[in-house]
Structures are given as structure tokens and as C-alpha cells.
């Protein structure tokens, strides 16, 4: 798991054209592994894991168990958040010696809320090819079955653990009109959904849990509906949530009526100010329209 948040640009990438299947240079392969269902290991991924000189794994014990299932005996080295300074050096040394390597995380794609980001940048800076292999990814599995718009979407990964920080992050996302995807741990799901309800409102969402495993479940509904059962939801989960829906332009005639209704208990000017604040429309225009309606 990799939780370091990076915002903004990460520096310039050197112009480079890589023809992956024409290169005979030592290569770094990014190989996804199953997110639960062990059958979701592709033939190509297995061939690459078998043929490389070494596999850099987030957790060598987990990866060894996976490799044993397929009779693969490629040597493993460890590459995770806390040893990356040394492991990146080790990997670049091996590439310099002419070796090709694969990088894997515990589940899904390396780099996607998992280690590998700094490694890939360093290897590209050194001019070696970096090749990705297709495979499992929890975010996309959840998105395509969510029932929400898949034309445009934002993958956010994990929100902050602290509610106050999390709400700030959500505030920055509140106006984005695209479907949003978050990863979350089961012990935080209730608190996170409460913050989502407070900041983003009661939107449509899907909670996809235990994807590809025997207890796989999709909970589709509004945030408040899912919140009612969230505390009982266990396992790994992905939140997919509707993007901001553009508010219709308010009907000014109806708002002027509302001003007149409010004006039964307050001054017309105050009533116009009140409705203008509620609907974020011009106070003067409302006042004039209410006056006209009153006179008719
Ligand atoms: N690299 C992975 C990927 O490509 O999806 C993500 C790794 S991230 C450390 C782990 C998070 O992914 C979990 O907390 C959960 O939010 C999500 N996840 C992973 N496997 C999942 C599954 N089988 N079902 C639902 N969510 C899953």
C-alpha cells in the first residue's frame, strides 16, 4: 500500500519514443496481479514473470505464494515504500548489468495506490524501457459495474484518514462533474461516507466490495441509503460516486412568488434578500419581479 499524496507536476519527462516490441534493451515490466480471484492472472503476465531475471515485489512472501501456484521460480527482491531508496538502486544496477525485471504489488497494478511511482520515473530518466502489462484493477472493476457514468471519471485513490483533512479534499472535488472513484478501508467506510454526504451531498453511488472474490457485492443507491448498512460491510471496498450535477437555472417567476410568501411576515426587501441568498440569484431582479407580481 502506498499512501503518499502527490499533487501537481512531478517535473518534466524527457522526450522519448519507446517501441516496446522492437526493443532488445533490458526492460522494466509493470505486471498486475489478481485483486482476489487467482484465476485473473493473464498468460502474458505469467510468461513475463517467468522470463525476467528478477521480480521486485511489494511483499515477497505474498508474491512467492502466487508464483508457487504457477510453478514460477524467478528470484524475488523486495521493493516497497520504506526501502525504495535502496531497492531502486538495486533495480537500476541490475538493468545496467543487462537484466530485465518485473515489478508487482500485492494486488492489482503496481503504482495504483501501491509502490512503484518513484521507481518508474528513475528508470525512465535512465533511458530504459518501461512496459505495462494488462490485468486486474479494483477501481476499473468497480467503475464499469457501478451503473454510473463511465465516459469521464476521476480516480482519486485513498482519501485522508483524518476527517478534517478528508473533508478539505472532498471540498476540492465537490464541483467536479465526473464520476469519482475512491479506495477505502472497511473500518473507515462509515466515517468516510458521512463526510461524503456532508460535503458532496446525497448523490448516487456504488460501494463495490470483495471484487472477484466469493463474497463480491455491489451496493448501489444514494449515499444516505448505503450509509445505513455501511457499518456491517466488511472486506476490501471501492466507492464510486456520481460527479456534481449542474444545477438547473432557477425559475425566477417561482422565486418571486416565494419572495411574496416570505413577505407576508417580513419586509419585501428582506424577503428578496433572503431568497436571493438561498438560490444565489440577483436580489434586485427578485425584488423588482416580486413588486411587479404584487401589483398584477
Ligand atoms: N493496486 C491496487 C489496484 O490496482 O487496484 C490497489 C491497491 S490499494 C493498496 C488496496 C485498495 O484497493 C483496497 O483498500 C480497496 O479499496 C481496493 N481493493 C483492492 N482489492 C479489492 C477488491 N477485491 N475488492 C474491492 N476493493 C479492492
GROMACS .gro file of C-alpha atoms and ligand atoms in nm:
model
  323
    1UNK     CA    1   0.000   0.000   0.000
    2UNK     CA    2   0.128   0.347  -0.084
    3UNK     CA    3  -0.042   0.648   0.065
    4UNK     CA    4   0.195   0.934  -0.010
    5UNK     CA    5  -0.017   1.201  -0.178
    6UNK     CA    6   0.141   1.397  -0.460
    7UNK     CA    7  -0.025   1.696  -0.612
    8UNK     CA    8   0.089   1.899  -0.908
    9UNK     CA    9   0.357   1.822  -1.161
   10UNK     CA   10   0.640   1.587  -1.086
   11UNK     CA   11   0.898   1.761  -1.307
   12UNK     CA   12   0.950   1.729  -1.680
   13UNK     CA   13   0.976   1.397  -1.861
   14UNK     CA   14   1.248   1.372  -2.120
   15UNK     CA   15   1.118   1.341  -2.477
   16UNK     CA   16   1.142   0.977  -2.561
   17UNK     CA   17   0.983   0.730  -2.805
   18UNK     CA   18   0.963   0.370  -2.692
   19UNK     CA   19   0.871   0.091  -2.934
   20UNK     CA   20   0.821  -0.179  -2.677
   21UNK     CA   21   0.823  -0.479  -2.911
   22UNK     CA   22   1.122  -0.363  -3.113
   23UNK     CA   23   1.348  -0.301  -2.816
   24UNK     CA   24   1.611  -0.554  -2.709
   25UNK     CA   25   1.721  -0.347  -2.414
   26UNK     CA   26   1.687  -0.455  -2.051
   27UNK     CA   27   1.329  -0.366  -1.960
   28UNK     CA   28   1.119  -0.297  -1.653
   29UNK     CA   29   0.777  -0.466  -1.679
   30UNK     CA   30   0.483  -0.348  -1.465
   31UNK     CA   31   0.282  -0.661  -1.403
   32UNK     CA   32  -0.062  -0.655  -1.235
   33UNK     CA   33  -0.161  -0.942  -1.009
   34UNK     CA   34  -0.513  -1.059  -0.910
   35UNK     CA   35  -0.722  -0.844  -0.671
   36UNK     CA   36  -0.872  -1.157  -0.519
   37UNK     CA   37  -0.953  -1.417  -0.777
   38UNK     CA   38  -0.635  -1.606  -0.858
   39UNK     CA   39  -0.771  -1.704  -1.200
   40UNK     CA   40  -0.729  -1.345  -1.314
   41UNK     CA   41  -0.364  -1.382  -1.399
   42UNK     CA   42  -0.309  -1.347  -1.772
   43UNK     CA   43  -0.094  -1.577  -1.982
   44UNK     CA   44   0.123  -1.286  -2.086
   45UNK     CA   45   0.176  -1.172  -1.726
   46UNK     CA   46   0.282  -1.525  -1.627
   47UNK     CA   47   0.520  -1.553  -1.923
   48UNK     CA   48   0.686  -1.225  -1.829
   49UNK     CA   49   0.718  -1.321  -1.463
   50UNK     CA   50   0.878  -1.647  -1.572
   51UNK     CA   51   1.117  -1.494  -1.823
   52UNK     CA   52   1.254  -1.190  -1.637
   53UNK     CA   53   1.576  -1.219  -1.435
   54UNK     CA   54   1.417  -1.089  -1.117
   55UNK     CA   55   1.083  -0.973  -0.974
   56UNK     CA   56   1.066  -0.669  -0.744
   57UNK     CA   57   0.770  -0.733  -0.512
   58UNK     CA   58   0.589  -0.521  -0.254
   59UNK     CA   59   0.574  -0.826  -0.026
   60UNK     CA   60   0.796  -1.114  -0.134
   61UNK     CA   61   0.605  -1.370   0.078
   62UNK     CA   62   0.272  -1.289  -0.088
   63UNK     CA   63   0.425  -1.294  -0.434
   64UNK     CA   64   0.608  -1.622  -0.365
   65UNK     CA   65   0.275  -1.786  -0.279
   66UNK     CA   66   0.126  -1.660  -0.607
   67UNK     CA   67   0.428  -1.773  -0.811
   68UNK     CA   68   0.425  -2.117  -0.647
   69UNK     CA   69   0.070  -2.169  -0.778
   70UNK     CA   70   0.206  -2.134  -1.130
   71UNK     CA   71   0.538  -2.315  -1.079
   72UNK     CA   72   0.740  -1.996  -1.135
   73UNK     CA   73   1.079  -1.980  -0.962
   74UNK     CA   74   1.210  -1.637  -1.066
   75UNK     CA   75   1.421  -1.476  -0.788
   76UNK     CA   76   1.241  -1.207  -0.585
   77UNK     CA   77   1.365  -0.885  -0.431
   78UNK     CA   78   1.172  -0.653  -0.207
   79UNK     CA   79   1.054  -0.308  -0.326
   80UNK     CA   80   0.819  -0.115  -0.100
   81UNK     CA   81   0.760   0.232   0.035
   82UNK     CA   82   1.013   0.203   0.317
   83UNK     CA   83   1.311   0.052   0.130
   84UNK     CA   84   1.269   0.227  -0.203
   85UNK     CA   85   1.592   0.428  -0.183
   86UNK     CA   86   1.795   0.103  -0.171
   87UNK     CA   87   1.566  -0.110  -0.387
   88UNK     CA   88   1.555   0.144  -0.672
   89UNK     CA   89   1.937   0.144  -0.672
   90UNK     CA   90   1.939  -0.236  -0.674
   91UNK     CA   91   1.697  -0.245  -0.968
   92UNK     CA   92   1.890   0.013  -1.171
   93UNK     CA   93   2.214  -0.179  -1.106
   94UNK     CA   94   2.052  -0.496  -1.239
   95UNK     CA   95   1.924  -0.318  -1.552
   96UNK     CA   96   2.275  -0.180  -1.606
   97UNK     CA   97   2.402  -0.540  -1.592
   98UNK     CA   98   2.163  -0.630  -1.875
   99UNK     CA   99   1.887  -0.786  -1.666
  100UNK     CA  100   1.513  -0.735  -1.723
  101UNK     CA  101   1.286  -0.710  -1.423
  102UNK     CA  102   0.917  -0.716  -1.337
  103UNK     CA  103   0.753  -0.509  -1.064
  104UNK     CA  104   0.446  -0.639  -0.881
  105UNK     CA  105   0.244  -0.521  -0.584
  106UNK     CA  106   0.023  -0.730  -0.356
  107UNK     CA  107  -0.283  -0.683  -0.575
  108UNK     CA  108  -0.377  -0.514  -0.898
  109UNK     CA  109  -0.146  -0.271  -1.070
  110UNK     CA  110   0.177  -0.159  -0.908
  111UNK     CA  111   0.179   0.225  -0.873
  112UNK     CA  112  -0.202   0.243  -0.835
  113UNK     CA  113  -0.221   0.327  -0.462
  114UNK     CA  114   0.081   0.098  -0.442
  115UNK     CA  115   0.461   0.140  -0.464
  116UNK     CA  116   0.645   0.193  -0.792
  117UNK     CA  117   0.598   0.561  -0.885
  118UNK     CA  118   0.949   0.676  -0.796
  119UNK     CA  119   1.099   0.362  -0.945
  120UNK     CA  120   0.934   0.415  -1.284
  121UNK     CA  121   1.046   0.777  -1.300
  122UNK     CA  122   1.402   0.687  -1.215
  123UNK     CA  123   1.415   0.406  -1.471
  124UNK     CA  124   1.273   0.634  -1.742
  125UNK     CA  125   1.527   0.902  -1.651
  126UNK     CA  126   1.796   0.642  -1.706
  127UNK     CA  127   1.660   0.569  -2.053
  128UNK     CA  128   1.538   0.209  -2.005
  129UNK     CA  129   1.205   0.093  -2.150
  130UNK     CA  130   0.915   0.061  -1.906
  131UNK     CA  131   0.635  -0.167  -2.030
  132UNK     CA  132   0.296  -0.221  -1.868
  133UNK     CA  133   0.101  -0.545  -1.890
  134UNK     CA  134  -0.283  -0.555  -1.879
  135UNK     CA  135  -0.463  -0.701  -1.582
  136UNK     CA  136  -0.673  -0.663  -1.270
  137UNK     CA  137  -0.751  -0.328  -1.108
  138UNK     CA  138  -1.012  -0.273  -0.836
  139UNK     CA  139  -1.105   0.082  -0.945
  140UNK     CA  140  -1.198  -0.012  -1.301
  141UNK     CA  141  -1.380  -0.329  -1.195
  142UNK     CA  142  -1.596  -0.118  -0.962
  143UNK     CA  143  -1.649   0.164  -1.210
  144UNK     CA  144  -1.775  -0.040  -1.503
  145UNK     CA  145  -2.032  -0.229  -1.294
  146UNK     CA  146  -2.138   0.074  -1.086
  147UNK     CA  147  -2.412   0.191  -1.320
  148UNK     CA  148  -2.263   0.542  -1.304
  149UNK     CA  149  -2.124   0.739  -1.595
  150UNK     CA  150  -1.803   0.583  -1.727
  151UNK     CA  151  -1.736   0.832  -2.008
  152UNK     CA  152  -1.539   1.061  -1.781
  153UNK     CA  153  -1.414   0.967  -1.439
  154UNK     CA  154  -1.156   1.064  -1.179
  155UNK     CA  155  -0.965   0.800  -0.987
  156UNK     CA  156  -0.864   0.954  -0.654
  157UNK     CA  157  -0.734   0.657  -0.456
  158UNK     CA  158  -0.741   0.689  -0.077
  159UNK     CA  159  -0.879   0.998   0.094
  160UNK     CA  160  -0.701   1.116   0.406
  161UNK     CA  161  -0.759   0.918   0.728
  162UNK     CA  162  -0.841   1.232   0.929
  163UNK     CA  163  -1.195   1.359   0.888
  164UNK     CA  164  -1.093   1.727   0.882
  165UNK     CA  165  -0.835   1.666   0.606
  166UNK     CA  166  -1.071   1.434   0.423
  167UNK     CA  167  -1.343   1.700   0.414
  168UNK     CA  168  -1.096   1.951   0.268
  169UNK     CA  169  -1.005   1.703  -0.004
  170UNK     CA  170  -1.374   1.644  -0.076
  171UNK     CA  171  -1.441   2.019  -0.090
  172UNK     CA  172  -1.183   2.043  -0.370
  173UNK     CA  173  -1.366   1.767  -0.557
  174UNK     CA  174  -1.721   1.889  -0.492
  175UNK     CA  175  -1.774   2.064  -0.826
  176UNK     CA  176  -1.610   1.803  -1.049
  177UNK     CA  177  -1.881   1.682  -1.290
  178UNK     CA  178  -1.721   1.338  -1.343
  179UNK     CA  179  -1.772   1.007  -1.164
  180UNK     CA  180  -1.520   0.972  -0.880
  181UNK     CA  181  -1.353   0.657  -0.751
  182UNK     CA  182  -1.208   0.619  -0.402
  183UNK     CA  183  -1.039   0.330  -0.227
  184UNK     CA  184  -1.131   0.286   0.139
  185UNK     CA  185  -1.063   0.051   0.428
  186UNK     CA  186  -1.365  -0.119   0.592
  187UNK     CA  187  -1.304   0.034   0.936
  188UNK     CA  188  -1.327   0.385   0.789
  189UNK     CA  189  -1.612   0.336   0.543
  190UNK     CA  190  -1.886   0.473   0.768
  191UNK     CA  191  -1.692   0.785   0.867
  192UNK     CA  192  -1.589   0.849   0.506
  193UNK     CA  193  -1.944   0.812   0.374
  194UNK     CA  194  -2.066   1.052   0.643
  195UNK     CA  195  -1.810   1.309   0.524
  196UNK     CA  196  -1.906   1.245   0.162
  197UNK     CA  197  -2.273   1.301   0.248
  198UNK     CA  198  -2.190   1.623   0.429
  199UNK     CA  199  -1.960   1.769   0.164
  200UNK     CA  200  -2.079   1.622  -0.168
  201UNK     CA  201  -2.446   1.573  -0.078
  202UNK     CA  202  -2.673   1.272  -0.120
  203UNK     CA  203  -2.555   1.160  -0.462
  204UNK     CA  204  -2.591   0.827  -0.637
  205UNK     CA  205  -2.310   0.588  -0.559
  206UNK     CA  206  -2.193   0.229  -0.568
  207UNK     CA  207  -1.997   0.052  -0.298
  208UNK     CA  208  -1.819  -0.241  -0.457
  209UNK     CA  209  -1.670  -0.485  -0.211
  210UNK     CA  210  -1.469  -0.804  -0.224
  211UNK     CA  211  -1.445  -0.777  -0.603
  212UNK     CA  212  -1.375  -1.101  -0.788
  213UNK     CA  213  -1.398  -1.298  -0.460
  214UNK     CA  214  -1.677  -1.530  -0.339
  215UNK     CA  215  -1.834  -1.257  -0.124
  216UNK     CA  216  -1.831  -0.997  -0.401
  217UNK     CA  217  -2.114  -0.747  -0.356
  218UNK     CA  218  -2.229  -0.424  -0.521
  219UNK     CA  219  -2.441  -0.185  -0.315
  220UNK     CA  220  -2.600   0.073  -0.543
  221UNK     CA  221  -2.814   0.362  -0.419
  222UNK     CA  222  -2.774   0.705  -0.266
  223UNK     CA  223  -2.504   0.787  -0.012
  224UNK     CA  224  -2.759   0.801   0.271
  225UNK     CA  225  -2.904   0.461   0.171
  226UNK     CA  226  -2.561   0.296   0.163
  227UNK     CA  227  -2.468   0.464   0.492
  228UNK     CA  228  -2.749   0.275   0.665
  229UNK     CA  229  -2.572  -0.057   0.600
  230UNK     CA  230  -2.210   0.055   0.566
  231UNK     CA  231  -2.110  -0.037   0.922
  232UNK     CA  232  -2.188  -0.402   0.852
  233UNK     CA  233  -1.981  -0.409   0.530
  234UNK     CA  234  -1.652  -0.591   0.561
  235UNK     CA  235  -1.363  -0.666   0.329
  236UNK     CA  236  -1.193  -0.461   0.062
  237UNK     CA  237  -1.403  -0.190  -0.094
  238UNK     CA  238  -1.422   0.078  -0.360
  239UNK     CA  239  -1.650   0.381  -0.350
  240UNK     CA  240  -1.778   0.501  -0.687
  241UNK     CA  241  -1.973   0.825  -0.667
  242UNK     CA  242  -2.161   1.040  -0.912
  243UNK     CA  243  -1.999   1.366  -1.023
  244UNK     CA  244  -2.151   1.706  -0.945
  245UNK     CA  245  -2.477   1.755  -1.132
  246UNK     CA  246  -2.514   2.101  -1.286
  247UNK     CA  247  -2.798   2.284  -1.112
  248UNK     CA  248  -3.078   2.393  -1.342
  249UNK     CA  249  -3.117   2.771  -1.373
  250UNK     CA  250  -3.381   2.863  -1.114
  251UNK     CA  251  -3.727   2.969  -1.234
  252UNK     CA  252  -3.730   3.339  -1.142
  253UNK     CA  253  -4.111   3.366  -1.156
  254UNK     CA  254  -4.140   3.093  -0.896
  255UNK     CA  255  -3.872   3.256  -0.682
  256UNK     CA  256  -4.058   3.587  -0.699
  257UNK     CA  257  -4.367   3.403  -0.570
  258UNK     CA  258  -4.155   3.274  -0.286
  259UNK     CA  259  -4.045   3.629  -0.206
  260UNK     CA  260  -4.411   3.733  -0.182
  261UNK     CA  261  -4.480   3.440   0.050
  262UNK     CA  262  -4.189   3.536   0.276
  263UNK     CA  263  -4.307   3.899   0.257
  264UNK     CA  264  -4.621   3.801   0.449
  265UNK     CA  265  -4.405   3.800   0.762
  266UNK     CA  266  -4.125   4.044   0.673
  267UNK     CA  267  -4.045   4.345   0.458
  268UNK     CA  268  -4.039   4.275   0.083
  269UNK     CA  269  -3.676   4.388   0.062
  270UNK     CA  270  -3.575   4.145   0.335
  271UNK     CA  271  -3.774   3.866   0.172
  272UNK     CA  272  -3.593   3.929  -0.161
  273UNK     CA  273  -3.259   3.928   0.019
  274UNK     CA  274  -3.344   3.600   0.190
  275UNK     CA  275  -3.449   3.419  -0.130
  276UNK     CA  276  -3.157   3.566  -0.323
  277UNK     CA  277  -2.923   3.417  -0.064
  278UNK     CA  278  -3.092   3.078  -0.072
  279UNK     CA  279  -3.077   3.046  -0.451
  280UNK     CA  280  -2.774   3.259  -0.529
  281UNK     CA  281  -2.964   3.490  -0.767
  282UNK     CA  282  -2.983   3.867  -0.803
  283UNK     CA  283  -3.159   4.038  -0.510
  284UNK     CA  284  -3.257   4.340  -0.718
  285UNK     CA  285  -3.404   4.135  -1.000
  286UNK     CA  286  -3.605   3.931  -0.749
  287UNK     CA  287  -3.726   4.244  -0.572
  288UNK     CA  288  -3.841   4.406  -0.899
  289UNK     CA  289  -4.015   4.088  -1.017
  290UNK     CA  290  -4.189   4.043  -0.680
  291UNK     CA  291  -4.307   4.407  -0.692
  292UNK     CA  292  -4.449   4.354  -1.042
  293UNK     CA  293  -4.627   4.031  -0.942
  294UNK     CA  294  -4.768   4.206  -0.635
  295UNK     CA  295  -4.912   4.487  -0.847
  296UNK     CA  296  -5.073   4.249  -1.101
  297LIG     N1  297  -0.305  -0.168  -0.678
  297LIG     C1  298  -0.441  -0.200  -0.649
  297LIG     C2  299  -0.528  -0.182  -0.774
  297LIG     O1  300  -0.473  -0.172  -0.884
  297LIG     O2  301  -0.649  -0.182  -0.763
  297LIG     C3  302  -0.493  -0.121  -0.531
  297LIG     C4  303  -0.413  -0.143  -0.406
  297LIG     S1  304  -0.467  -0.048  -0.271
  297LIG     C5  305  -0.333  -0.068  -0.162
  297LIG     C6  306  -0.585  -0.152  -0.192
  297LIG     C7  307  -0.726  -0.096  -0.203
  297LIG     O3  308  -0.780  -0.131  -0.330
  297LIG     C8  309  -0.821  -0.156  -0.102
  297LIG     O4  310  -0.818  -0.086   0.021
  297LIG     C9  311  -0.955  -0.141  -0.171
  297LIG     O5  312  -1.003  -0.010  -0.158
  297LIG    C10  313  -0.915  -0.166  -0.317
  297LIG     N2  314  -0.927  -0.310  -0.349
  297LIG    C11  315  -0.828  -0.396  -0.372
  297LIG     N3  316  -0.879  -0.519  -0.399
  297LIG    C12  317  -1.013  -0.507  -0.391
  297LIG    C13  318  -1.122  -0.598  -0.407
  297LIG     N4  319  -1.102  -0.725  -0.436
  297LIG     N5  320  -1.247  -0.551  -0.392
  297LIG    C14  321  -1.270  -0.422  -0.363
  297LIG     N6  322  -1.171  -0.332  -0.346
  297LIG    C15  323  -1.044  -0.374  -0.360
   0.00000   0.00000   0.00000
